[in-house]
Amino acid sequence: MSVHLDNTHDAQDLGGRAYDMVVRGGTWFDGTGAPGLTRDLGIRDGRVVEVSARPLQVGPQTRVIEAHGQWVMPGFIDVHTHYDAEVLVAPGLGESVRHGVTTAFIGNCSLSTVYTTPIDAADLFSRVEALPRDHVIAALEGGKTWTDPATYIDAIEQLPLGPNIAAFLGHSDIRTDAMGLGRSTDRAHRPSRTEMAKMLRAVEDALDVGFLGVSAMSNPWDKLDGDRYRSRSLPSVYARWSERRKINKVLRRRDRVLQTIPNLNTKYDILFFLASSTGLGRKPLKTSVLAAADAKADRWVRRIFGPIATVANNWGRGALRWQHLPIPFQVYSDGIDLVVFEEFASGRAALHLREEMGRNDLLKDPEYRRWFREDFEKKFSSRIWHRDFDDAEITECPDESVVGKTVEQVARERGIHSTDLFLDLVVEYGTAFRWRTVITNDRPDIADWLINQNGVTIGFSDAGAHLRNMAFYNYGIRLLQRVKEAQGGARTPFLTVEAAVHKLTGELGEFYNLDAGFLRVGDRADLVVVDPDGLNDQTKEYAEASMSEFGDIKRMVNRNDEAVSAVVVSGEYLYGRGQFAPGFGTTTRSGQFLRAGVTGDKKPSVAKVLS
């Protein structure tokens, strides 16, 4: 079925006004998974009012986007970002917008800034998400005007947003507010009845005003920053299942989402999430879990995601979804400053020490080195990182003789153990020693297979976090590039373009119950125009850019300006081919806070639905 209007009229017929924008002649994908069709799109007041097989006439003030030979699709929904601080100081969120993201979710991984103080929020965020702590504090101290979810939304909507924002309420946020950061990260303390009631009231208040649900954390590797409780796990990790069940009960009743990460040490708690999501004899609990991946450390793990989702969703009538990054998970590290070292005790001991001199004293100690080597070489420890220094390429170093080689290769040349060579380089050069490795999703054929497994959805970009470690802002563009390459014969096709668009847009809009992800008559005019000729190897190249809002830190970014020819949010043109529109992120507000369960007028009175 095609959805369009009677297109025999001119641009003045609909409501007596010309279109604000016409997207002309592109191959239009509506986000439902339907095949693309050559269509013109007429946009007025931030919504699509016409989809026409015939050319639409335009008025003198109508903005025209020529899309001939290109793909016109709903803007991408990025379900996993950590823009909670950045949105306050750089609300355009240009690194996502320039790659077609028109809706970004914040408040993931139990971390939100709705209730906690700026200092507590910085301790929760900075080490876990590798953000500069002083700048997180400054962003919150300079911008926090809210006291609850309702006033938080008001504050967000006062910003000159680029993309739309949707949010989870963080379990660590409300636990800290109810119990204090110290008690909430002490296993000896459980929330009192009053404290538990305060947390549940906070959840209800957030859902009342349109939050997506609650994000939680069970993985103990994620640690606090600051000096007060440094290296304790996040507050959500200390919650017992009785506490989690009470929160889940509210989410189930309200048909909202639990976003979570299991304990990566024991892994068995995924069974609890599976059981919680099922709908046998009750409403299912929508559950979004990190992360479906083909891990180098455990090649067998990729086989479990589809069967677990099948048990939960098909047999258990549940609603379990895996978040999946559809590209290789390549990370960079300045010395030892990388979250994967939190996996083992000696790595945590080094990261516990912020001051370089004290850390170097530790790393030079022979006893510590023996400990580090034992941890590194343990065969049966839980891990995400493969811990293979032959798979760790040195990309920058004052000693140019080692650049381009692996750590293991240099160690062999010098006749020492690779862990000693690694620690020597960290001690001698600190963060000027930079290296990279791929942790997951390195095998294209397995990646193609994994994306089609039951319950696997697209997410986990971590946009706005780990600024020096990784950049997956263009994950949607890179997925489309993979699809195009496969259809061109580079390997076996695994998705159609329309199916890929659906996974990046409509599938997510439906699951999270948002007014986003579709591009039909009556839908929000949030769209991206992709030039398939621009889907080339530039999407994979390394790039950096200074972030003035965070002290000019050089953050990793993506640049593929040939691929994205237009990004539109609420009918407002924001970006195209490397250039942002005037006023972007400063005077123009195109995005808004999207409330779960609130949809727009899907069927304007002027629309006709014709088969």
Coordinates of C-alpha atoms in Angstrom, one line a residue:
M1 CA 0.0 0.0 0.0
S2 CA 1.3 3.5 -0.8
V3 CA 0.3 6.4 1.3
H4 CA -0.1 9.8 -0.5
L5 CA -2.5 12.7 -1.1
D6 CA -4.3 13.7 -4.2
N7 CA -1.5 15.5 -6.0
T8 CA -3.4 17.4 -8.7
H9 CA -3.3 20.6 -6.6
D10 CA -0.6 23.2 -6.4
A11 CA 1.5 24.2 -3.4
Q12 CA -1.3 26.5 -2.0
D13 CA -4.1 24.0 -1.8
L14 CA -3.3 22.3 1.6
G15 CA -4.6 24.7 4.2
G16 CA -4.0 27.6 1.9
R17 CA -0.3 27.7 2.5
A18 CA 2.7 26.5 0.6
Y19 CA 4.9 23.7 1.8
D20 CA 7.7 24.8 4.1
M21 CA 9.9 22.2 2.5
V22 CA 9.8 19.8 -0.4
V23 CA 12.2 16.8 -0.7
R24 CA 12.2 16.1 -4.4
G25 CA 12.7 12.9 -6.4
G26 CA 14.5 10.7 -3.9
T27 CA 14.0 7.0 -3.2
W28 CA 11.7 7.2 -0.2
F29 CA 11.8 4.6 2.6
D30 CA 9.1 5.1 5.2
G31 CA 10.7 3.1 8.1
T32 CA 8.2 0.3 8.0
G33 CA 10.4 -2.0 6.0
A34 CA 8.5 -1.4 2.8
P35 CA 10.5 -1.1 -0.4
G36 CA 11.7 2.3 -1.5
L37 CA 9.7 4.3 -4.0
T38 CA 10.5 7.4 -6.0
R39 CA 8.5 10.2 -4.3
D40 CA 8.3 13.9 -3.5
L41 CA 7.7 14.7 0.2
G42 CA 5.8 17.8 1.2
I43 CA 6.5 19.2 4.7
R44 CA 4.6 21.8 6.7
D45 CA 4.7 22.7 10.4
G46 CA 7.3 20.0 11.2
R47 CA 5.3 17.1 9.7
V48 CA 5.0 15.3 6.5
V49 CA 1.7 16.3 4.8
E50 CA 2.2 14.8 1.4
V51 CA 4.0 11.9 -0.2
S52 CA 3.5 12.1 -4.0
A53 CA 4.4 10.1 -7.0
R54 CA 4.1 13.3 -9.1
P55 CA 6.3 16.4 -8.7
L56 CA 5.0 18.8 -6.1
Q57 CA 4.8 22.4 -6.9
V58 CA 6.5 24.8 -4.6
G59 CA 5.9 28.4 -3.4
P60 CA 8.4 31.2 -3.3
Q61 CA 9.4 30.5 0.3
T62 CA 9.5 26.7 0.0
R63 CA 12.9 25.1 0.7
V64 CA 13.6 22.4 -1.8
I65 CA 16.0 19.5 -1.2
E66 CA 16.9 17.8 -4.4
A67 CA 17.3 14.1 -3.7
H68 CA 17.3 12.5 -7.1
G69 CA 19.4 9.3 -7.1
Q70 CA 19.6 9.4 -3.3
W71 CA 17.8 7.6 -0.4
V72 CA 15.3 9.6 1.7
M73 CA 14.6 7.9 5.0
P74 CA 13.5 8.6 8.6
G75 CA 16.3 10.1 10.8
F76 CA 18.2 7.5 12.8
I77 CA 17.3 6.8 16.4
D78 CA 20.4 6.4 18.6
V79 CA 19.2 4.4 21.6
H80 CA 22.5 4.5 23.6
T81 CA 24.3 7.8 24.1
H82 CA 25.8 9.5 27.1
Y83 CA 25.1 13.1 26.0
D84 CA 23.7 14.0 29.5
A85 CA 26.4 16.6 30.2
E86 CA 27.3 17.5 26.6
V87 CA 23.7 18.4 25.7
L88 CA 23.9 21.2 28.3
V89 CA 26.9 22.9 26.7
A90 CA 26.7 21.9 23.1
P91 CA 23.0 21.1 22.5
G92 CA 23.3 20.9 18.8
L93 CA 25.0 17.5 19.3
G94 CA 26.5 18.0 15.9
E95 CA 28.6 14.8 15.8
S96 CA 25.4 12.7 15.8
V97 CA 23.4 15.1 13.6
R98 CA 26.0 15.1 10.8
H99 CA 25.6 11.3 10.5
G100 CA 21.8 11.3 10.3
V101 CA 20.8 10.9 13.9
T102 CA 17.6 12.9 14.6
T103 CA 16.7 11.3 18.0
A104 CA 19.2 10.5 20.7
F105 CA 18.5 8.6 24.0
I106 CA 20.3 9.8 27.2
G107 CA 20.2 8.4 30.7
N108 CA 21.6 5.0 29.8
C109 CA 23.6 2.5 32.0
S110 CA 21.9 3.7 35.3
L111 CA 23.4 7.2 34.7
S112 CA 21.2 10.3 34.5
T113 CA 21.4 13.8 36.0
V114 CA 17.8 14.3 37.0
Y115 CA 18.3 14.1 40.8
T116 CA 22.0 14.0 41.8
T117 CA 24.1 17.0 42.6
P118 CA 26.8 18.1 40.1
I119 CA 29.6 16.6 42.2
D120 CA 27.8 13.3 42.6
A121 CA 26.9 13.2 38.9
A122 CA 30.5 13.8 38.0
D123 CA 31.6 11.0 40.2
L124 CA 29.1 8.7 38.6
F125 CA 29.8 9.6 35.0
S126 CA 33.4 10.6 34.6
R127 CA 35.4 7.4 35.1
V128 CA 32.8 5.1 33.7
E129 CA 32.3 7.1 30.5
A130 CA 35.8 8.5 30.2
L131 CA 34.7 12.2 30.4
P132 CA 36.8 15.0 31.8
R133 CA 35.4 15.3 35.4
D134 CA 36.0 19.1 35.8
H135 CA 34.0 19.8 32.7
V136 CA 31.2 17.6 33.7
I137 CA 31.0 19.4 37.0
A138 CA 31.1 22.8 35.2
A139 CA 28.4 21.8 32.7
L140 CA 26.0 20.8 35.5
E141 CA 26.8 23.6 37.9
G142 CA 26.3 26.1 35.1
G143 CA 23.2 24.6 33.6
K144 CA 21.3 22.7 36.3
T145 CA 18.0 24.5 37.0
W146 CA 15.8 21.4 37.5
T147 CA 14.7 19.5 40.6
D148 CA 12.6 16.6 39.2
P149 CA 11.7 15.0 35.9
A150 CA 9.2 17.5 34.8
T151 CA 11.5 20.5 35.3
Y152 CA 14.3 18.5 33.8
I153 CA 12.3 18.3 30.5
D154 CA 11.5 22.0 30.7
A155 CA 15.2 22.7 31.0
I156 CA 16.1 20.5 28.1
E157 CA 13.5 22.0 25.9
Q158 CA 14.9 25.5 26.6
L159 CA 18.1 24.5 24.9
P160 CA 18.8 25.1 21.1
L161 CA 18.6 21.3 20.5
G162 CA 19.7 19.8 17.2
P163 CA 18.2 16.3 17.5
N164 CA 15.3 15.2 19.6
I165 CA 16.1 13.9 23.0
A166 CA 14.4 11.0 24.8
A167 CA 15.6 9.8 28.3
F168 CA 15.8 7.0 30.7
L169 CA 15.9 7.7 34.5
G170 CA 19.1 6.2 35.9
H171 CA 18.9 3.7 38.8
S172 CA 22.2 5.0 40.1
D173 CA 20.8 8.5 40.0
I174 CA 17.8 7.8 42.1
R175 CA 19.6 5.5 44.4
T176 CA 22.2 8.1 45.1
D177 CA 19.5 10.7 45.7
A178 CA 17.6 8.5 48.1
M179 CA 20.5 7.0 50.1
G180 CA 23.5 9.2 49.5
L181 CA 26.4 8.2 47.3
G182 CA 28.3 6.6 50.2
R183 CA 25.5 4.4 51.5
S184 CA 24.3 3.6 48.0
T185 CA 27.7 2.1 47.2
D186 CA 28.1 0.1 50.4
R187 CA 26.9 -3.4 50.3
A188 CA 26.2 -3.4 54.0
H189 CA 23.3 -0.9 53.5
R190 CA 20.0 -1.6 51.9
P191 CA 17.4 1.1 51.2
S192 CA 15.0 1.7 54.0
R193 CA 11.3 1.7 53.3
T194 CA 11.3 5.4 53.1
E195 CA 14.2 5.4 50.7
M196 CA 12.7 2.7 48.6
A197 CA 9.4 4.6 48.4
K198 CA 11.3 7.7 47.3
M199 CA 13.0 5.8 44.5
L200 CA 9.6 4.3 43.3
R201 CA 8.0 7.8 43.5
A202 CA 10.8 9.1 41.3
V203 CA 10.2 6.4 38.8
E204 CA 6.5 7.1 38.7
D205 CA 7.1 10.8 38.3
A206 CA 9.5 10.2 35.4
L207 CA 7.1 7.9 33.6
D208 CA 4.2 10.4 34.2
V209 CA 6.0 13.0 32.1
G210 CA 7.2 10.7 29.4
F211 CA 10.6 9.2 30.3
L212 CA 11.3 5.9 28.4
G213 CA 11.8 3.9 31.5
V214 CA 14.7 3.1 33.9
S215 CA 18.3 2.2 33.1
A216 CA 20.2 -0.1 35.4
M217 CA 23.6 -1.6 35.8
S218 CA 24.7 -5.0 37.2
N219 CA 28.3 -5.0 35.9
P220 CA 30.8 -4.3 38.7
W221 CA 33.6 -3.1 36.4
D222 CA 32.1 0.4 36.1
K223 CA 33.7 2.5 38.9
L224 CA 33.2 5.9 40.6
D225 CA 35.5 8.8 40.0
G226 CA 36.4 11.5 42.6
D227 CA 38.2 11.2 45.9
R228 CA 35.3 10.3 48.3
Y229 CA 34.4 6.8 47.1
R230 CA 36.8 6.3 44.2
S231 CA 36.8 2.9 42.6
R232 CA 33.5 1.7 44.2
S233 CA 31.1 0.3 41.6
L234 CA 28.1 2.3 40.5
P235 CA 25.2 2.4 43.0
S236 CA 22.9 0.3 40.8
V237 CA 25.4 -2.6 41.1
Y238 CA 24.7 -2.9 44.8
A239 CA 20.9 -3.2 44.4
R240 CA 19.5 -6.6 45.3
W241 CA 17.0 -8.4 43.1
S242 CA 14.2 -7.5 45.5
E243 CA 14.9 -3.8 44.8
R244 CA 15.1 -4.4 41.1
R245 CA 11.8 -6.3 41.1
K246 CA 10.0 -3.4 42.7
I247 CA 11.2 -1.0 40.0
N248 CA 10.5 -3.6 37.2
K249 CA 6.9 -4.0 38.5
V250 CA 6.3 -0.3 37.9
L251 CA 7.8 -0.5 34.5
R252 CA 5.8 -3.5 33.5
R253 CA 2.6 -1.9 34.7
R254 CA 3.3 1.3 32.8
D255 CA 4.6 -0.5 29.6
R256 CA 8.0 1.2 29.8
V257 CA 11.5 -0.1 29.2
L258 CA 14.2 -1.5 31.4
Q259 CA 17.7 -0.8 29.8
T260 CA 20.4 -2.8 31.5
I261 CA 23.8 -4.4 31.5
P262 CA 24.4 -7.8 33.1
N263 CA 27.2 -8.8 35.5
L264 CA 30.0 -9.6 33.0
N265 CA 31.9 -11.5 35.7
T266 CA 29.2 -14.1 36.5
K267 CA 26.9 -13.6 33.5
Y268 CA 24.2 -15.7 35.1
D269 CA 22.0 -12.7 35.9
I270 CA 21.0 -12.6 32.2
L271 CA 18.7 -15.4 33.2
F272 CA 16.9 -13.0 35.6
F273 CA 16.5 -10.5 32.9
L274 CA 15.2 -13.2 30.6
A275 CA 12.7 -14.3 33.3
S276 CA 11.7 -10.7 34.0
S277 CA 10.9 -9.9 30.4
T278 CA 8.6 -12.8 29.8
G279 CA 4.8 -12.3 29.7
L280 CA 3.5 -15.7 30.8
G281 CA 0.4 -14.8 32.9
R282 CA 1.3 -11.1 33.1
K283 CA 2.4 -8.2 31.0
P284 CA 5.9 -8.6 29.5
L285 CA 8.6 -6.2 30.7
K286 CA 10.2 -4.5 27.8
T287 CA 13.9 -5.1 28.3
S288 CA 16.9 -3.8 26.3
V289 CA 20.2 -5.5 27.2
L290 CA 23.8 -4.7 26.3
A291 CA 25.1 -6.2 24.1
A292 CA 25.0 -8.7 21.3
A293 CA 28.5 -9.0 19.8
D294 CA 31.0 -11.4 18.3
A295 CA 33.7 -11.1 21.0
K296 CA 37.3 -12.0 20.2
A297 CA 37.7 -13.1 23.8
D298 CA 34.9 -15.7 23.7
R299 CA 34.0 -16.7 20.1
W300 CA 31.2 -19.0 21.3
V301 CA 29.2 -16.2 23.0
R302 CA 27.7 -14.8 19.8
R303 CA 25.7 -18.0 19.5
I304 CA 23.6 -17.4 22.7
F305 CA 21.9 -14.1 21.8
G306 CA 19.4 -15.4 19.3
P307 CA 18.4 -18.5 21.4
I308 CA 18.0 -16.4 24.6
A309 CA 15.7 -14.0 22.8
T310 CA 13.8 -16.8 21.2
V311 CA 13.1 -18.3 24.6
A312 CA 12.1 -15.0 26.1
N313 CA 10.1 -13.6 23.2
N314 CA 8.6 -16.6 21.4
W315 CA 8.2 -19.2 24.2
G316 CA 7.9 -16.7 27.0
R317 CA 5.8 -14.1 25.2
G318 CA 8.2 -11.5 26.4
A319 CA 9.9 -8.4 25.0
L320 CA 13.7 -8.9 25.3
R321 CA 15.9 -6.9 22.9
W322 CA 19.7 -7.0 22.5
Q323 CA 21.5 -3.8 21.7
H324 CA 24.1 -4.3 18.9
L325 CA 26.7 -2.1 17.3
P326 CA 26.7 -3.0 13.6
I327 CA 30.4 -2.3 13.0
P328 CA 33.7 -3.4 14.4
F329 CA 34.2 -2.3 18.0
Q330 CA 37.6 -0.7 17.6
V331 CA 39.0 1.2 20.6
Y332 CA 42.0 3.4 21.1
S333 CA 43.9 4.0 24.3
D334 CA 46.2 6.7 25.6
G335 CA 48.5 4.5 27.6
I336 CA 46.6 2.5 30.2
D337 CA 43.5 4.9 30.2
L338 CA 41.0 2.5 28.8
V339 CA 37.9 0.9 30.5
V340 CA 38.9 -2.7 29.6
F341 CA 41.6 -2.5 32.3
E342 CA 38.8 -2.4 34.8
E343 CA 38.2 -6.1 34.0
F344 CA 41.0 -7.3 36.3
A345 CA 42.3 -6.3 39.7
S346 CA 45.8 -5.1 38.8
G347 CA 44.3 -3.0 36.0
R348 CA 41.8 -1.5 38.5
A349 CA 44.6 -0.7 40.9
A350 CA 46.4 1.3 38.2
L351 CA 43.3 3.2 37.2
H352 CA 42.5 3.9 40.8
L353 CA 45.6 6.2 40.9
R354 CA 44.9 9.4 39.0
E355 CA 48.2 11.2 39.6
E356 CA 50.8 10.1 37.0
M357 CA 53.8 10.0 39.3
G358 CA 52.1 7.7 41.8
R359 CA 50.7 5.5 39.0
N360 CA 54.2 5.2 37.4
D361 CA 55.7 4.2 40.8
L362 CA 53.2 1.4 40.9
L363 CA 53.7 0.3 37.3
K364 CA 57.5 0.1 37.9
D365 CA 57.2 -2.1 41.0
P366 CA 58.4 -5.7 40.3
E367 CA 55.6 -7.2 42.5
Y368 CA 53.0 -5.2 40.7
R369 CA 54.3 -6.3 37.3
R370 CA 54.1 -10.0 38.3
W371 CA 50.5 -9.4 39.4
F372 CA 49.7 -7.6 36.2
R373 CA 51.2 -10.4 34.1
E374 CA 49.3 -13.1 36.1
D375 CA 46.0 -11.2 35.6
F376 CA 46.7 -10.6 32.0
E377 CA 47.4 -14.3 31.2
K378 CA 44.6 -15.9 33.2
K379 CA 42.9 -18.3 30.7
F380 CA 39.5 -18.7 32.4
S381 CA 38.8 -15.2 33.8
S382 CA 35.7 -13.3 32.7
R383 CA 36.6 -10.8 30.0
I384 CA 35.4 -8.7 27.1
W385 CA 38.9 -7.7 26.0
H386 CA 40.9 -10.5 24.3
R387 CA 44.2 -9.4 26.1
D388 CA 46.3 -10.2 23.1
F389 CA 49.1 -7.7 22.6
D390 CA 49.8 -9.1 19.2
D391 CA 46.4 -7.5 18.4
A392 CA 47.3 -4.1 19.8
E393 CA 48.8 -1.8 17.2
I394 CA 50.8 1.3 18.3
T395 CA 49.5 4.3 16.5
E396 CA 51.4 7.2 18.2
C397 CA 54.5 7.3 20.3
P398 CA 57.5 9.7 20.7
D399 CA 59.6 6.7 19.9
E400 CA 58.7 6.6 16.2
S401 CA 60.4 3.2 15.7
V402 CA 57.5 1.4 17.4
V403 CA 54.7 3.1 15.5
G404 CA 52.8 0.8 13.2
K405 CA 54.0 -2.3 15.1
T406 CA 52.1 -4.4 17.7
V407 CA 53.1 -4.3 21.3
E408 CA 53.9 -8.0 21.1
Q409 CA 56.1 -7.4 18.0
V410 CA 58.2 -4.8 19.7
A411 CA 58.4 -7.0 22.8
R412 CA 59.9 -9.8 20.7
E413 CA 62.3 -7.4 19.1
R414 CA 63.5 -6.3 22.5
G415 CA 63.5 -9.8 24.0
I416 CA 61.1 -9.0 26.9
H417 CA 57.6 -10.1 27.9
S418 CA 54.8 -8.1 26.2
T419 CA 53.3 -7.0 29.6
D420 CA 56.7 -5.5 30.6
L421 CA 57.1 -3.8 27.3
F422 CA 53.6 -2.3 27.6
L423 CA 54.2 -1.1 31.1
D424 CA 57.6 0.3 30.1
L425 CA 55.9 2.4 27.3
V426 CA 53.2 3.7 29.7
V427 CA 55.8 4.7 32.3
E428 CA 58.1 6.4 29.8
Y429 CA 55.6 8.1 27.5
G430 CA 52.3 8.2 29.5
T431 CA 49.3 9.2 27.3
A432 CA 51.6 10.1 24.4
F433 CA 51.8 6.3 23.8
R434 CA 48.6 5.5 21.9
W435 CA 47.4 2.1 20.6
R436 CA 44.4 0.5 19.2
T437 CA 42.6 -2.9 19.0
V438 CA 39.3 -4.4 17.8
I439 CA 37.4 -6.1 20.6
T440 CA 34.3 -7.4 18.9
N441 CA 32.6 -7.7 15.5
D442 CA 35.8 -8.1 13.5
R443 CA 34.4 -10.9 11.2
P444 CA 32.1 -9.5 8.5
D445 CA 30.3 -12.7 7.8
I446 CA 29.5 -13.3 11.5
A447 CA 28.4 -9.7 11.9
D448 CA 26.0 -10.1 9.0
W449 CA 24.6 -13.2 10.6
L450 CA 24.4 -11.7 14.1
I451 CA 22.3 -8.7 13.0
N452 CA 19.6 -11.0 11.7
Q453 CA 19.2 -13.0 15.0
N454 CA 16.0 -12.9 17.0
G455 CA 15.8 -9.9 19.3
V456 CA 18.9 -8.1 18.0
T457 CA 18.3 -4.3 17.5
I458 CA 20.7 -1.5 16.5
G459 CA 22.2 0.5 19.4
F460 CA 25.1 1.0 21.6
S461 CA 26.9 3.8 19.9
D462 CA 28.0 5.3 23.3
A463 CA 28.0 8.7 21.5
G464 CA 29.3 11.4 23.8
A465 CA 31.4 9.1 25.9
H466 CA 34.9 7.7 25.8
L467 CA 35.9 10.8 23.8
R468 CA 39.5 9.6 23.3
N469 CA 38.8 5.9 23.0
M470 CA 36.2 5.4 20.2
A471 CA 33.9 7.0 17.7
F472 CA 30.8 5.2 16.4
Y473 CA 28.7 8.3 15.6
N474 CA 28.3 7.1 12.0
Y475 CA 27.2 3.5 12.8
G476 CA 24.0 4.0 10.7
I477 CA 25.8 5.2 7.7
R478 CA 28.3 2.3 8.0
L479 CA 25.5 -0.2 8.2
L480 CA 24.0 1.2 5.0
Q481 CA 27.5 1.0 3.5
R482 CA 27.8 -2.7 4.4
V483 CA 24.3 -3.4 2.9
K484 CA 25.3 -1.6 -0.3
E485 CA 28.6 -3.5 -0.6
A486 CA 26.9 -6.8 -0.1
Q487 CA 24.3 -6.0 -2.7
G488 CA 27.1 -5.0 -5.1
G489 CA 28.6 -8.5 -4.8
A490 CA 31.3 -7.8 -2.2
R491 CA 29.8 -10.6 -0.1
T492 CA 26.5 -12.4 0.3
P493 CA 23.6 -10.0 0.8
F494 CA 22.3 -10.1 4.4
L495 CA 19.8 -7.2 4.5
T496 CA 17.8 -5.2 2.0
V497 CA 18.1 -1.4 2.2
E498 CA 14.6 -1.1 3.4
A499 CA 15.2 -3.7 6.2
A500 CA 18.3 -1.8 7.3
V501 CA 16.4 1.4 7.4
H502 CA 13.7 -0.3 9.4
K503 CA 16.2 -1.5 12.0
L504 CA 17.7 2.0 12.3
T505 CA 14.4 3.7 12.6
G506 CA 10.9 2.3 12.7
E507 CA 11.7 -0.9 14.7
L508 CA 13.1 1.3 17.5
G509 CA 10.4 3.9 17.4
E510 CA 7.8 1.1 17.9
F511 CA 9.6 -0.7 20.6
Y512 CA 10.2 2.4 22.7
N513 CA 6.7 3.8 21.8
L514 CA 8.0 7.1 20.5
D515 CA 6.8 9.5 17.8
A516 CA 9.9 8.8 15.8
G517 CA 11.3 6.4 13.3
F518 CA 8.7 6.7 10.4
L519 CA 8.3 9.0 7.5
R520 CA 4.7 8.7 6.3
V521 CA 1.9 11.3 5.9
G522 CA 1.3 12.7 9.4
D523 CA 4.7 11.7 10.8
R524 CA 7.3 14.0 12.2
A525 CA 9.5 15.5 9.5
D526 CA 12.7 14.0 10.9
L527 CA 14.7 12.7 8.0
V528 CA 18.1 12.1 6.5
V529 CA 19.0 12.1 2.8
V530 CA 21.8 9.6 2.1
D531 CA 23.8 9.6 -1.1
P532 CA 24.7 6.0 -1.9
D533 CA 27.7 7.1 -4.0
G534 CA 29.1 8.6 -0.8
L535 CA 29.0 5.3 1.1
N536 CA 32.7 4.6 0.6
D537 CA 35.8 3.8 2.7
Q538 CA 35.9 7.3 4.1
T539 CA 33.3 6.1 6.6
K540 CA 36.0 3.9 8.2
E541 CA 38.8 6.5 8.5
Y542 CA 40.2 7.9 11.7
A543 CA 39.4 11.5 12.5
E544 CA 39.7 13.9 15.5
A545 CA 38.2 17.2 16.3
S546 CA 38.6 19.7 19.2
M547 CA 35.8 20.0 21.6
S548 CA 35.9 23.6 22.9
E549 CA 33.1 23.0 25.5
F550 CA 35.3 20.4 27.2
G551 CA 38.6 22.3 27.3
D552 CA 39.5 21.7 23.6
I553 CA 40.0 18.0 24.2
K554 CA 40.8 16.1 21.0
R555 CA 37.9 13.8 20.6
M556 CA 37.6 10.9 18.2
V557 CA 35.0 11.6 15.5
N558 CA 33.8 10.3 12.1
R559 CA 33.8 12.2 8.9
N560 CA 32.0 11.0 5.8
D561 CA 30.6 14.3 4.4
E562 CA 29.9 12.8 0.9
A563 CA 27.4 10.3 2.4
V564 CA 24.9 12.6 4.1
S565 CA 23.5 15.3 1.9
A566 CA 20.7 16.6 4.2
V567 CA 19.5 16.2 7.8
V568 CA 16.1 17.6 8.8
V569 CA 14.6 17.7 12.3
S570 CA 11.0 18.9 12.7
G571 CA 11.0 20.2 9.2
E572 CA 14.1 22.3 9.9
Y573 CA 17.2 21.8 7.7
L574 CA 20.2 21.4 9.9
Y575 CA 23.1 19.9 7.9
G576 CA 24.3 18.8 4.6
R577 CA 27.6 17.7 3.0
G578 CA 29.8 18.9 5.7
Q579 CA 28.1 22.2 6.5
F580 CA 25.7 23.1 9.4
A581 CA 22.9 25.5 8.9
P582 CA 23.3 29.0 10.3
G583 CA 22.2 29.1 14.0
F584 CA 22.7 25.4 14.5
G585 CA 23.1 24.6 18.1
T586 CA 23.1 28.3 19.1
T587 CA 19.9 30.1 18.0
T588 CA 17.9 27.4 16.2
R589 CA 16.0 24.8 18.2
S590 CA 14.7 22.1 16.0
G591 CA 14.7 19.1 18.4
Q592 CA 12.4 18.6 21.4
F593 CA 12.1 16.2 24.3
L594 CA 10.1 13.2 22.9
R595 CA 7.8 11.6 25.5
A596 CA 7.1 7.9 25.4
G597 CA 3.6 7.0 24.6
V598 CA 2.8 10.4 23.0
T599 CA 2.4 10.3 19.3
G600 CA 1.5 13.0 16.9
D601 CA -1.5 13.3 14.6
K602 CA -0.7 10.5 12.2
K603 CA -3.6 11.2 9.9
P604 CA -4.1 14.9 9.0
S605 CA -7.6 15.6 7.7
V606 CA -6.3 16.4 4.2
A607 CA -4.6 13.0 3.8
K608 CA -6.0 10.2 1.7
V609 CA -4.8 6.6 2.0
L610 CA -5.0 4.9 -1.4
S611 CA -4.1 1.3 -2.3

